CSV table of C-alpha atoms in Angstrom, one decimal:
chain,number,residue,atom,x,y,z
A,10,MET,CA,8.9,-25.1,-29.6
A,11,THR,CA,8.0,-21.7,-31.2
A,12,ALA,CA,4.3,-22.5,-31.6
A,13,SER,CA,3.8,-23.7,-28.0
A,14,VAL,CA,5.7,-20.7,-26.7
A,15,GLU,CA,3.6,-18.3,-28.8
A,16,HIS,CA,0.5,-19.9,-27.3
A,17,VAL,CA,1.8,-19.5,-23.7
A,18,PHE,CA,3.0,-15.9,-24.3
A,19,ASN,CA,-0.4,-14.9,-25.7
A,20,TYR,CA,-1.7,-15.2,-22.2
A,21,THR,CA,1.3,-14.3,-20.0
A,22,HIS,CA,2.2,-11.1,-21.9
A,23,THR,CA,-1.4,-10.1,-21.9
A,24,VAL,CA,-1.7,-10.6,-18.2
A,25,SER,CA,1.6,-8.8,-17.5
A,26,GLY,CA,0.5,-5.9,-19.7
A,27,VAL,CA,-2.9,-5.6,-18.0
A,28,ILE,CA,-1.3,-5.8,-14.5
A,29,THR,CA,1.2,-3.1,-15.4
A,30,LEU,CA,-1.4,-0.8,-16.9
A,31,CYS,CA,-3.5,-1.3,-13.7
A,32,ALA,CA,-0.5,-0.1,-11.7
A,33,PHE,CA,-0.3,2.9,-14.0
A,34,GLY,CA,-4.0,3.6,-13.4
A,35,TYR,CA,-3.5,3.3,-9.7
A,36,LYS,CA,-0.7,6.0,-9.8
A,37,TRP,CA,-2.6,8.1,-12.3
A,38,PHE,CA,-5.0,9.2,-9.6
A,39,ASP,CA,-2.1,10.5,-7.6
A,40,LEU,CA,-0.7,12.3,-10.6
A,41,ARG,CA,-4.0,14.1,-11.2
A,42,ARG,CA,-3.7,15.5,-7.7
A,43,ASP,CA,-0.1,16.5,-8.1
A,44,ALA,CA,0.3,17.3,-11.8
A,45,GLY,CA,3.6,19.2,-11.3
A,46,ASN,CA,5.5,16.3,-9.8
A,47,LEU,CA,8.1,15.3,-12.4
A,48,GLU,CA,9.0,12.1,-10.5
A,49,LEU,CA,5.4,11.0,-10.4
A,50,TRP,CA,5.1,11.7,-14.1
A,51,ALA,CA,8.2,9.5,-14.6
A,52,LEU,CA,6.8,6.7,-12.4
A,53,CYS,CA,3.6,6.7,-14.4
A,54,GLY,CA,5.6,6.7,-17.6
A,55,THR,CA,7.5,3.5,-16.6
A,56,ARG,CA,4.2,1.7,-15.9
A,57,PHE,CA,2.4,3.0,-19.0
A,58,PHE,CA,5.2,2.2,-21.5
A,59,ASN,CA,6.0,-1.1,-20.0
A,60,GLY,CA,2.3,-2.1,-20.1
A,61,VAL,CA,1.9,-1.0,-23.7
A,62,ALA,CA,5.2,-2.8,-24.6
A,63,TYR,CA,3.9,-6.1,-23.3
A,64,LEU,CA,0.7,-5.7,-25.4
A,65,PHE,CA,2.7,-5.0,-28.5
A,66,LEU,CA,4.8,-8.1,-27.8
A,67,VAL,CA,1.8,-10.4,-27.4
A,68,PRO,CA,2.5,-12.9,-30.3
A,69,MET,CA,-1.0,-12.7,-31.9
A,70,VAL,CA,-1.0,-8.9,-31.6
A,71,ASN,CA,2.5,-8.8,-33.1
A,72,VAL,CA,1.5,-10.9,-36.1
A,73,ARG,CA,-1.7,-9.0,-36.6
A,74,ILE,CA,0.0,-5.6,-36.7
A,75,GLY,CA,2.4,-6.9,-39.3
A,76,GLU,CA,-0.4,-8.1,-41.4
A,77,LEU,CA,-2.3,-4.8,-41.2
A,78,THR,CA,0.7,-2.6,-41.9
A,79,GLY,CA,2.5,-4.9,-44.4
A,80,ILE,CA,5.7,-4.5,-42.3
A,81,PRO,CA,6.6,-7.8,-40.6
A,82,ASN,CA,7.8,-7.5,-37.0
A,83,LEU,CA,6.8,-3.8,-36.8
A,84,ALA,CA,5.2,-4.5,-33.4
A,85,THR,CA,8.6,-5.7,-32.2
A,86,LEU,CA,10.1,-2.3,-32.9
A,87,LEU,CA,7.1,-0.6,-31.3
A,88,GLY,CA,7.4,-2.8,-28.2
A,89,HIS,CA,11.2,-2.3,-27.9
A,90,SER,CA,10.7,1.4,-28.4
A,91,CYS,CA,8.2,1.5,-25.6
A,92,ILE,CA,10.6,-0.4,-23.4
A,93,VAL,CA,13.3,2.2,-24.1
A,94,LEU,CA,10.8,5.0,-23.2
A,95,ALA,CA,10.0,3.1,-20.0
A,96,ALA,CA,13.7,3.0,-19.3
A,97,LEU,CA,13.9,6.7,-19.9
A,98,SER,CA,11.1,7.3,-17.5
A,99,ALA,CA,12.8,5.1,-14.9
A,100,HIS,CA,16.1,7.1,-15.3
A,101,VAL,CA,14.3,10.4,-14.9
A,102,MET,CA,12.6,9.1,-11.8
A,103,VAL,CA,15.9,8.0,-10.3
A,104,LEU,CA,17.3,11.5,-11.1
A,105,GLY,CA,14.5,13.1,-9.2
A,106,TRP,CA,14.8,10.7,-6.3
A,107,PHE,CA,18.5,10.8,-5.7
A,108,HIS,CA,19.7,14.2,-6.9
A,109,SER,CA,18.9,17.8,-6.1
A,110,PRO,CA,16.4,19.6,-8.3
A,111,ALA,CA,19.1,21.7,-9.8
A,112,GLU,CA,21.3,18.7,-10.6
A,113,SER,CA,18.3,16.8,-12.0
A,114,ARG,CA,17.5,19.7,-14.4
A,115,ARG,CA,21.1,19.9,-15.5
A,116,ARG,CA,21.3,16.2,-16.3
A,117,LEU,CA,17.8,15.8,-17.7
A,118,PRO,CA,18.5,17.0,-21.4
A,119,ARG,CA,21.5,14.6,-21.7
A,120,VAL,CA,19.5,11.7,-20.3
A,121,VAL,CA,16.5,12.3,-22.6
A,122,GLY,CA,18.8,12.8,-25.6
A,123,PHE,CA,20.5,9.5,-24.9
A,124,TYR,CA,17.3,7.4,-25.0
A,125,LEU,CA,15.7,9.3,-27.8
A,126,LEU,CA,18.8,8.8,-29.9
A,127,ALA,CA,18.7,5.1,-29.1
A,128,ILE,CA,15.1,4.9,-30.4
A,129,ALA,CA,16.0,6.8,-33.6
A,130,THR,CA,19.0,4.6,-34.2
A,131,MET,CA,16.9,1.5,-33.6
A,132,SER,CA,14.3,2.7,-36.1
A,133,VAL,CA,16.8,3.4,-38.8
A,134,LEU,CA,18.5,0.0,-38.3
A,135,PHE,CA,15.2,-1.8,-38.2
A,136,PHE,CA,14.0,-0.4,-41.5
A,137,ALA,CA,17.4,-0.9,-43.1
A,138,ALA,CA,17.6,-4.6,-42.2
A,139,PRO,CA,16.0,-7.4,-44.3
A,140,LEU,CA,13.5,-8.8,-41.8
A,141,PRO,CA,11.2,-11.1,-43.7
A,142,GLY,CA,8.5,-13.2,-42.0
A,143,ALA,CA,6.8,-12.8,-38.7
A,144,HIS,CA,8.9,-13.9,-35.7
A,145,PRO,CA,7.1,-12.7,-32.6
A,146,VAL,CA,8.9,-14.8,-30.0
A,147,ASP,CA,12.3,-15.7,-31.7
A,148,PHE,CA,13.0,-12.3,-33.4
A,149,GLU,CA,16.4,-11.9,-31.7
A,150,VAL,CA,17.9,-15.3,-32.4
A,151,HIS,CA,16.4,-15.6,-35.9
A,152,PHE,CA,17.9,-12.4,-37.1
A,153,ALA,CA,21.0,-12.5,-34.9
A,154,THR,CA,23.3,-13.3,-37.9
A,155,THR,CA,21.9,-10.4,-39.9
A,156,PRO,CA,24.5,-7.6,-39.3
A,157,THR,CA,22.1,-4.7,-39.3
A,158,ALA,CA,19.5,-6.5,-37.1
A,159,ALA,CA,22.3,-7.6,-34.8
A,160,LEU,CA,23.4,-4.0,-34.4
A,161,TYR,CA,19.8,-3.0,-33.7
A,162,LEU,CA,19.6,-5.6,-31.0
A,163,MET,CA,22.8,-4.4,-29.4
A,164,VAL,CA,21.6,-0.8,-29.3
A,165,PHE,CA,18.3,-1.9,-27.7
A,166,LEU,CA,19.8,-4.3,-25.1
A,167,VAL,CA,22.6,-1.9,-24.1
A,168,THR,CA,20.2,1.0,-23.7
A,169,TYR,CA,17.8,-1.0,-21.6
A,170,GLY,CA,20.6,-2.5,-19.5
A,171,VAL,CA,22.0,1.0,-18.7
A,172,SER,CA,18.7,2.0,-17.2
A,173,LEU,CA,18.3,-1.1,-15.2
A,174,ALA,CA,21.8,-1.0,-13.8
A,175,ASN,CA,21.4,2.7,-13.0
A,176,THR,CA,18.1,1.9,-11.1
A,177,ALA,CA,19.6,-1.0,-9.1
A,178,ARG,CA,22.8,1.0,-8.4
A,179,PHE,CA,20.9,3.8,-6.6
A,180,THR,CA,17.9,2.0,-5.0
A,181,TRP,CA,19.6,-0.8,-3.1
A,182,PRO,CA,22.2,1.2,-1.2
A,183,SER,CA,19.6,3.9,-0.5
A,184,SER,CA,17.2,1.4,1.1
A,185,ARG,CA,19.5,1.0,4.0
A,186,ALA,CA,19.5,4.7,4.8
A,187,VAL,CA,15.7,5.1,4.8
A,188,GLU,CA,13.8,5.0,8.1
A,189,ARG,CA,10.3,4.5,6.7
A,190,SER,CA,9.9,0.8,6.4
A,191,TRP,CA,7.5,0.8,3.4
A,192,LEU,CA,9.8,3.1,1.5
A,193,ALA,CA,12.9,1.0,2.3
A,194,GLN,CA,11.0,-2.2,1.2
A,195,SER,CA,9.9,-0.4,-2.0
A,196,LEU,CA,13.5,0.6,-2.9
A,197,ARG,CA,14.8,-3.0,-2.2
A,198,MET,CA,12.0,-4.5,-4.4
A,199,THR,CA,12.8,-2.0,-7.1
A,200,ALA,CA,16.5,-3.0,-7.0
A,201,VAL,CA,15.6,-6.7,-7.0
A,202,GLY,CA,13.1,-6.3,-9.9
A,203,SER,CA,15.8,-4.4,-11.9
A,204,VAL,CA,18.2,-7.3,-11.4
A,205,PHE,CA,15.5,-9.8,-12.5
A,206,VAL,CA,14.8,-7.8,-15.7
A,207,LEU,CA,18.6,-7.8,-16.4
A,208,GLY,CA,18.0,-11.5,-16.8
A,209,PHE,CA,15.9,-10.6,-19.8
A,210,ILE,CA,19.0,-8.9,-21.4
A,211,LEU,CA,21.3,-11.8,-20.3
A,212,GLY,CA,19.0,-14.4,-21.9
A,213,LYS,CA,18.7,-12.5,-25.2
A,214,ALA,CA,22.5,-12.0,-25.2
A,215,ILE,CA,23.1,-15.8,-24.7
A,216,GLY,CA,20.8,-16.7,-27.5
A,217,ILE,CA,22.3,-14.1,-29.9
A,218,MET,CA,25.9,-15.2,-29.1
A,219,GLY,CA,24.8,-18.8,-29.6
A,220,ARG,CA,23.6,-18.1,-33.1
A,221,TRP,CA,26.9,-16.2,-33.8
A,222,CYS,CA,28.7,-19.4,-32.8
A,223,GLY,CA,26.4,-21.6,-34.8
A,224,VAL,CA,24.7,-23.1,-31.7
A,225,THR,CA,20.9,-23.2,-31.7
A,226,GLU,CA,20.6,-25.0,-28.4
A,227,TRP,CA,21.0,-21.6,-26.6
A,228,ASP,CA,17.9,-20.3,-28.3
A,229,ARG,CA,15.8,-21.4,-25.3
A,230,ALA,CA,17.5,-18.8,-23.1
A,231,ALA,CA,16.4,-16.0,-25.4
A,232,VAL,CA,13.0,-17.4,-26.4
A,233,VAL,CA,11.8,-18.8,-23.0
A,234,GLY,CA,14.0,-17.7,-20.2
A,235,SER,CA,14.4,-14.1,-21.2
A,236,PRO,CA,10.6,-13.2,-21.3
A,237,LEU,CA,10.0,-15.1,-18.1
A,238,ALA,CA,12.7,-13.1,-16.3
A,239,ALA,CA,11.2,-9.9,-17.7
A,240,SER,CA,7.7,-10.8,-16.5
A,241,LEU,CA,8.9,-11.8,-13.1
A,242,GLY,CA,11.1,-8.7,-12.8
A,243,SER,CA,8.3,-6.4,-14.0
A,244,LEU,CA,5.9,-7.8,-11.4
A,245,VAL,CA,8.4,-7.2,-8.7
A,246,LEU,CA,9.0,-3.6,-10.0
A,247,VAL,CA,5.2,-3.0,-10.1
A,248,LEU,CA,4.9,-4.1,-6.5
A,249,GLY,CA,8.0,-2.1,-5.5
A,250,TYR,CA,6.8,1.1,-7.2
A,251,THR,CA,3.3,0.9,-5.7
A,252,LEU,CA,4.3,-0.6,-2.3
A,253,PRO,CA,4.3,2.7,-0.3
A,254,GLY,CA,0.8,3.4,-1.4
A,255,TRP,CA,-1.0,0.1,-1.0
A,256,GLY,CA,1.2,-1.1,1.8
A,257,THR,CA,0.4,1.9,3.9
A,258,PHE,CA,-3.3,1.5,3.0
A,259,PHE,CA,-3.4,-2.1,4.2
A,260,VAL,CA,-1.5,-1.3,7.4
A,261,VAL,CA,-3.9,1.6,8.2
A,262,ARG,CA,-6.9,-0.6,7.4
A,263,ARG,CA,-5.6,-3.4,9.6
A,264,GLU,CA,-5.1,-0.9,12.5
A,265,GLN,CA,-8.6,0.6,11.9
A,266,PHE,CA,-10.1,-2.9,12.0
A,267,HIS,CA,-8.2,-3.7,15.2
A,268,LEU,CA,-9.3,-0.5,16.8
A,269,TYR,CA,-12.9,-1.1,15.8
A,270,GLY,CA,-12.8,-4.5,17.4
A,271,THR,CA,-11.3,-3.1,20.5
A,272,LEU,CA,-13.8,-0.3,20.8
A,273,HIS,CA,-16.9,-2.3,19.8
A,274,PRO,CA,-17.7,-3.9,23.2
A,275,LEU,CA,-17.5,-0.6,25.0
A,276,TRP,CA,-19.4,1.2,22.3
A,277,SER,CA,-22.1,-1.5,22.3
A,278,VAL,CA,-22.5,-1.1,26.1
A,279,LEU,CA,-22.9,2.7,25.8
A,280,CYS,CA,-25.3,2.4,22.9
A,281,GLU,CA,-27.5,0.1,25.0
A,282,ALA,CA,-27.2,2.4,28.1
A,283,ALA,CA,-27.8,5.6,26.1
A,284,PRO,CA,-29.5,4.5,22.8
A,285,GLY,CA,-30.2,8.0,21.6
A,286,VAL,CA,-26.5,8.7,20.8
A,287,THR,CA,-26.1,6.3,17.9
A,288,LEU,CA,-26.2,7.3,14.3
A,289,PHE,CA,-25.4,3.8,12.9
A,290,ARG,CA,-26.6,0.6,14.5
A,291,PRO,CA,-23.7,-1.2,16.2
A,292,LEU,CA,-22.3,-3.7,13.7
A,293,SER,CA,-20.1,-6.6,14.7
A,294,PRO,CA,-16.4,-6.2,13.8
A,295,ARG,CA,-16.7,-9.0,11.2
A,296,VAL,CA,-19.6,-7.3,9.4
A,297,ALA,CA,-18.1,-3.8,9.7
A,298,ARG,CA,-15.0,-4.8,7.8
A,299,PHE,CA,-17.2,-4.9,4.6
A,300,TRP,CA,-19.8,-2.3,5.5
A,301,GLY,CA,-19.2,1.4,4.6
A,302,ASN,CA,-16.2,3.5,5.4
A,303,LEU,CA,-14.5,2.2,8.4
A,304,ARG,CA,-12.7,5.5,9.2
A,305,THR,CA,-16.1,7.2,9.2
A,306,ARG,CA,-17.5,4.5,11.6
A,307,LEU,CA,-14.5,5.0,13.9
A,308,TYR,CA,-15.0,8.7,13.9
A,309,ARG,CA,-18.7,8.2,14.7
A,310,MET,CA,-17.6,5.8,17.5
A,311,ILE,CA,-15.6,8.5,19.2
A,312,ILE,CA,-18.5,10.9,19.1
A,313,GLU,CA,-21.0,8.4,20.3
A,314,ILE,CA,-18.8,7.0,23.1
A,315,ARG,CA,-18.1,10.6,24.3
A,316,ASP,CA,-21.8,11.4,24.1
A,317,GLY,CA,-22.6,8.3,26.0
A,318,GLN,CA,-20.0,9.1,28.7
A,319,ARG,CA,-21.5,12.6,29.1
A,320,LEU,CA,-25.0,11.2,29.5
A,321,LEU,CA,-23.9,8.6,32.1
A,322,ARG,CA,-21.4,10.8,34.0
A,323,PRO,CA,-24.0,12.2,36.4
A,324,TYR,CA,-24.4,8.6,37.8
A,325,VAL,CA,-20.9,8.9,39.3
A,326,CYS,CA,-19.9,11.7,41.5
A,327,ASP,CA,-16.3,12.9,42.1
A,328,GLY,CA,-16.2,11.2,45.5
A,329,CYS,CA,-17.2,7.9,43.8
A,330,GLU,CA,-14.4,8.3,41.3
A,331,GLU,CA,-11.8,8.8,44.0
A,332,ARG,CA,-13.0,5.7,45.8
A,333,LEU,CA,-12.8,3.8,42.6
A,334,ARG,CA,-9.2,5.0,42.1
A,335,ARG,CA,-8.2,3.8,45.6
A,336,SER,CA,-10.0,0.5,45.1
A,337,LEU,CA,-8.1,-0.1,41.9
A,338,TRP,CA,-4.8,0.5,43.6
A,339,GLU,CA,-5.8,-1.8,46.5
A,340,ALA,CA,-6.8,-4.5,44.1
A,341,GLY,CA,-3.4,-4.3,42.4
A,342,LEU,CA,-4.9,-3.4,39.0
A,343,MET,CA,-2.9,-0.1,38.8
A,344,ARG,CA,0.5,-1.9,39.2
A,345,GLY,CA,2.6,-2.3,36.1
A,346,THR,CA,0.4,-0.1,33.9
A,347,THR,CA,1.1,3.3,32.5
A,348,ALA,CA,-2.6,3.8,31.5
A,349,GLU,CA,-3.9,4.9,34.9
A,350,GLY,CA,-6.3,7.5,33.6
A,351,PRO,CA,-8.0,5.2,31.0
A,352,LEU,CA,-8.4,2.5,33.6
A,353,VAL,CA,-10.1,4.9,36.1
A,354,GLU,CA,-12.3,6.2,33.3
A,355,ALA,CA,-13.2,2.6,32.4
A,356,ALA,CA,-14.2,2.0,36.0
A,357,VAL,CA,-16.3,5.1,36.0
A,358,ILE,CA,-18.2,3.9,32.9
A,359,ALA,CA,-18.7,0.4,34.4
A,360,LEU,CA,-20.1,1.9,37.6
A,361,ALA,CA,-22.4,4.4,35.7
A,362,VAL,CA,-23.7,1.6,33.4
A,363,ARG,CA,-24.4,-0.6,36.4
A,364,ARG,CA,-26.2,2.1,38.3
A,365,LYS,CA,-28.4,3.1,35.3
A,366,LYS,CA,-29.4,-0.6,34.8
A,367,GLU,CA,-30.3,-0.8,38.5
A,368,GLY,CA,-32.5,2.2,38.2
A,369,VAL,CA,-30.4,4.4,40.5
A,370,GLN,CA,-31.1,8.1,40.2
A,371,PRO,CA,-28.2,10.3,38.9
A,372,SER,CA,-26.1,11.9,41.6
A,373,GLY,CA,-25.6,15.2,39.8
A,374,GLY,CA,-21.8,14.8,39.9
A,375,THR,CA,-19.6,16.5,37.3
A,376,ALA,CA,-16.7,15.1,35.3
A,377,GLY,CA,-13.8,14.2,37.5
A,378,ARG,CA,-10.2,13.4,36.9
A,379,GLY,CA,-11.0,10.1,35.2
A,380,SER,CA,-12.5,11.8,32.3
A,381,ARG,CA,-10.4,13.2,29.5
A,382,GLN,CA,-11.4,16.1,27.2
A,383,SER,CA,-11.7,15.1,23.5
A,384,SER,CA,-8.5,15.7,21.5
A,385,SER,CA,-8.5,17.4,18.1
A,386,GLU,CA,-6.4,14.6,16.7
A,387,LEU,CA,-8.3,11.5,15.6
A,388,ALA,CA,-5.3,9.2,16.3
A,389,ASP,CA,-4.9,10.5,19.8
A,390,GLU,CA,-8.6,10.0,20.6
A,391,LEU,CA,-8.5,6.4,19.2
A,392,THR,CA,-5.5,5.6,21.2
A,393,TRP,CA,-7.0,6.9,24.4
A,394,LEU,CA,-10.4,5.3,23.9
A,395,GLY,CA,-8.7,2.0,22.9
A,396,GLN,CA,-7.0,2.0,26.3
A,397,VAL,CA,-10.3,2.8,28.0
A,398,ALA,CA,-12.0,-0.1,26.2
A,399,GLU,CA,-9.2,-2.5,27.1
A,400,GLY,CA,-9.5,-1.3,30.8
A,401,TYR,CA,-13.3,-1.8,30.6
A,402,ALA,CA,-12.9,-5.4,29.3
A,403,ARG,CA,-10.5,-6.1,32.2
A,404,LEU,CA,-12.8,-4.7,34.9
A,405,THR,CA,-15.9,-6.4,33.7
A,406,ALA,CA,-14.3,-9.8,33.1
A,407,PRO,CA,-16.1,-12.4,35.2
A,408,GLN,CA,-12.9,-13.7,36.8
A,409,ASN,CA,-12.2,-10.2,38.3
A,410,CYS,CA,-15.4,-10.1,40.4
A,411,LEU,CA,-14.9,-6.4,41.2
A,412,LEU,CA,-18.4,-6.0,42.5
A,413,GLU,CA,-17.0,-4.2,45.6
A,414,LEU,CA,-16.0,-1.3,43.3
A,415,TYR,CA,-19.6,-0.5,42.6
A,416,SER,CA,-20.8,0.2,46.1
A,417,CYS,CA,-20.5,3.9,47.0
A,418,PRO,CA,-21.7,5.5,50.2
A,419,CYS,CA,-22.8,8.6,48.3
A,420,LEU,CA,-25.8,6.7,47.1
A,421,GLU,CA,-27.2,6.5,50.6
A,422,GLU,CA,-29.8,9.2,51.0
A,423,PRO,CA,-29.4,11.3,54.1
A,424,ALA,CA,-31.8,10.7,56.8
A,425,VAL,CA,-34.7,13.2,57.0
A,426,HIS,CA,-35.1,14.6,60.5
A,427,PRO,CA,-38.5,16.2,61.4
A,428,THR,CA,-38.3,19.8,62.2
């Protein structure tokens, strides 16, 4: 069993280590922008030390380090020490999250001392114990009956367990009191991941106790079940720790893509009616998802839609706008909507585009009540123009047949009487 497990863990531990270190790299960019943030340092520490621990515990790496140093199983001590350092980082992170700065500073020396003492004790016991031969996957059960090694294992498992229990104890209850959904989900996933990793400790304890009782059938819990629980738990923890960042990114990206798809028909019409306003050629929503910075394109959309409106606005006078407003009420399109202004503005745009296509001369009218001045907030502008675009789609839909909205008496030129 040991040989086949080594072969599997050569891959799974490597993948887990790389994923965890990628999560560290993802948060490292945030840390560079906020180098004084202790909680962020601690979060990066959990990811870095866990990732390095996985790489030390890759069976072929474990064996190779033993061969190079002449100390069998040295990589196991290094891996376990990194796990304890990751536990220290997690404890410091929880201190910062759930205690006041003054209370965190007061507790910090005691917490750091506890974990560093555990590493020092583990190191002393490791070098004091007779640990012949390389045992990269069954180290715990193979040396469980060696008193000094057993004590080493107890120090390691208890120290790690304290950190996991502490994390779960604070994060799960706190997730219920958090209003921000992504943060609440992050806390819940952190708690669940900590419980899964506690399965790593449980599996090792079962295997060790089995050897103490002379039962080797329980080795599978320590050799197979324990690392799998650790890998699964670590993956959940990585997702939980990074969820607020990438979760928010994907939500924002989805909203941007939805807004782009909403604005695109209106933008395309205005680009065709006033081609000089465009900086980028109008891309379809499907193409735009993979082309350039979508936020920049949305920002340019706002500018270009507004420029197009200003160029077309002289085609609709204030009197035309008022008649459009009354026609919308009479057609029942204003009923049941709170977006009266955007709907009127959409009608003004539709009328202006139609008149320009028909070659009608501008009336010289100025902006009326249907037009809204640009907001300094991008989100407000996008919301407003999204409502305008939706209104435009309603008014220009073939089934509406609102051609009567487009006839305005102001276009009739006054009769010229001879003097």
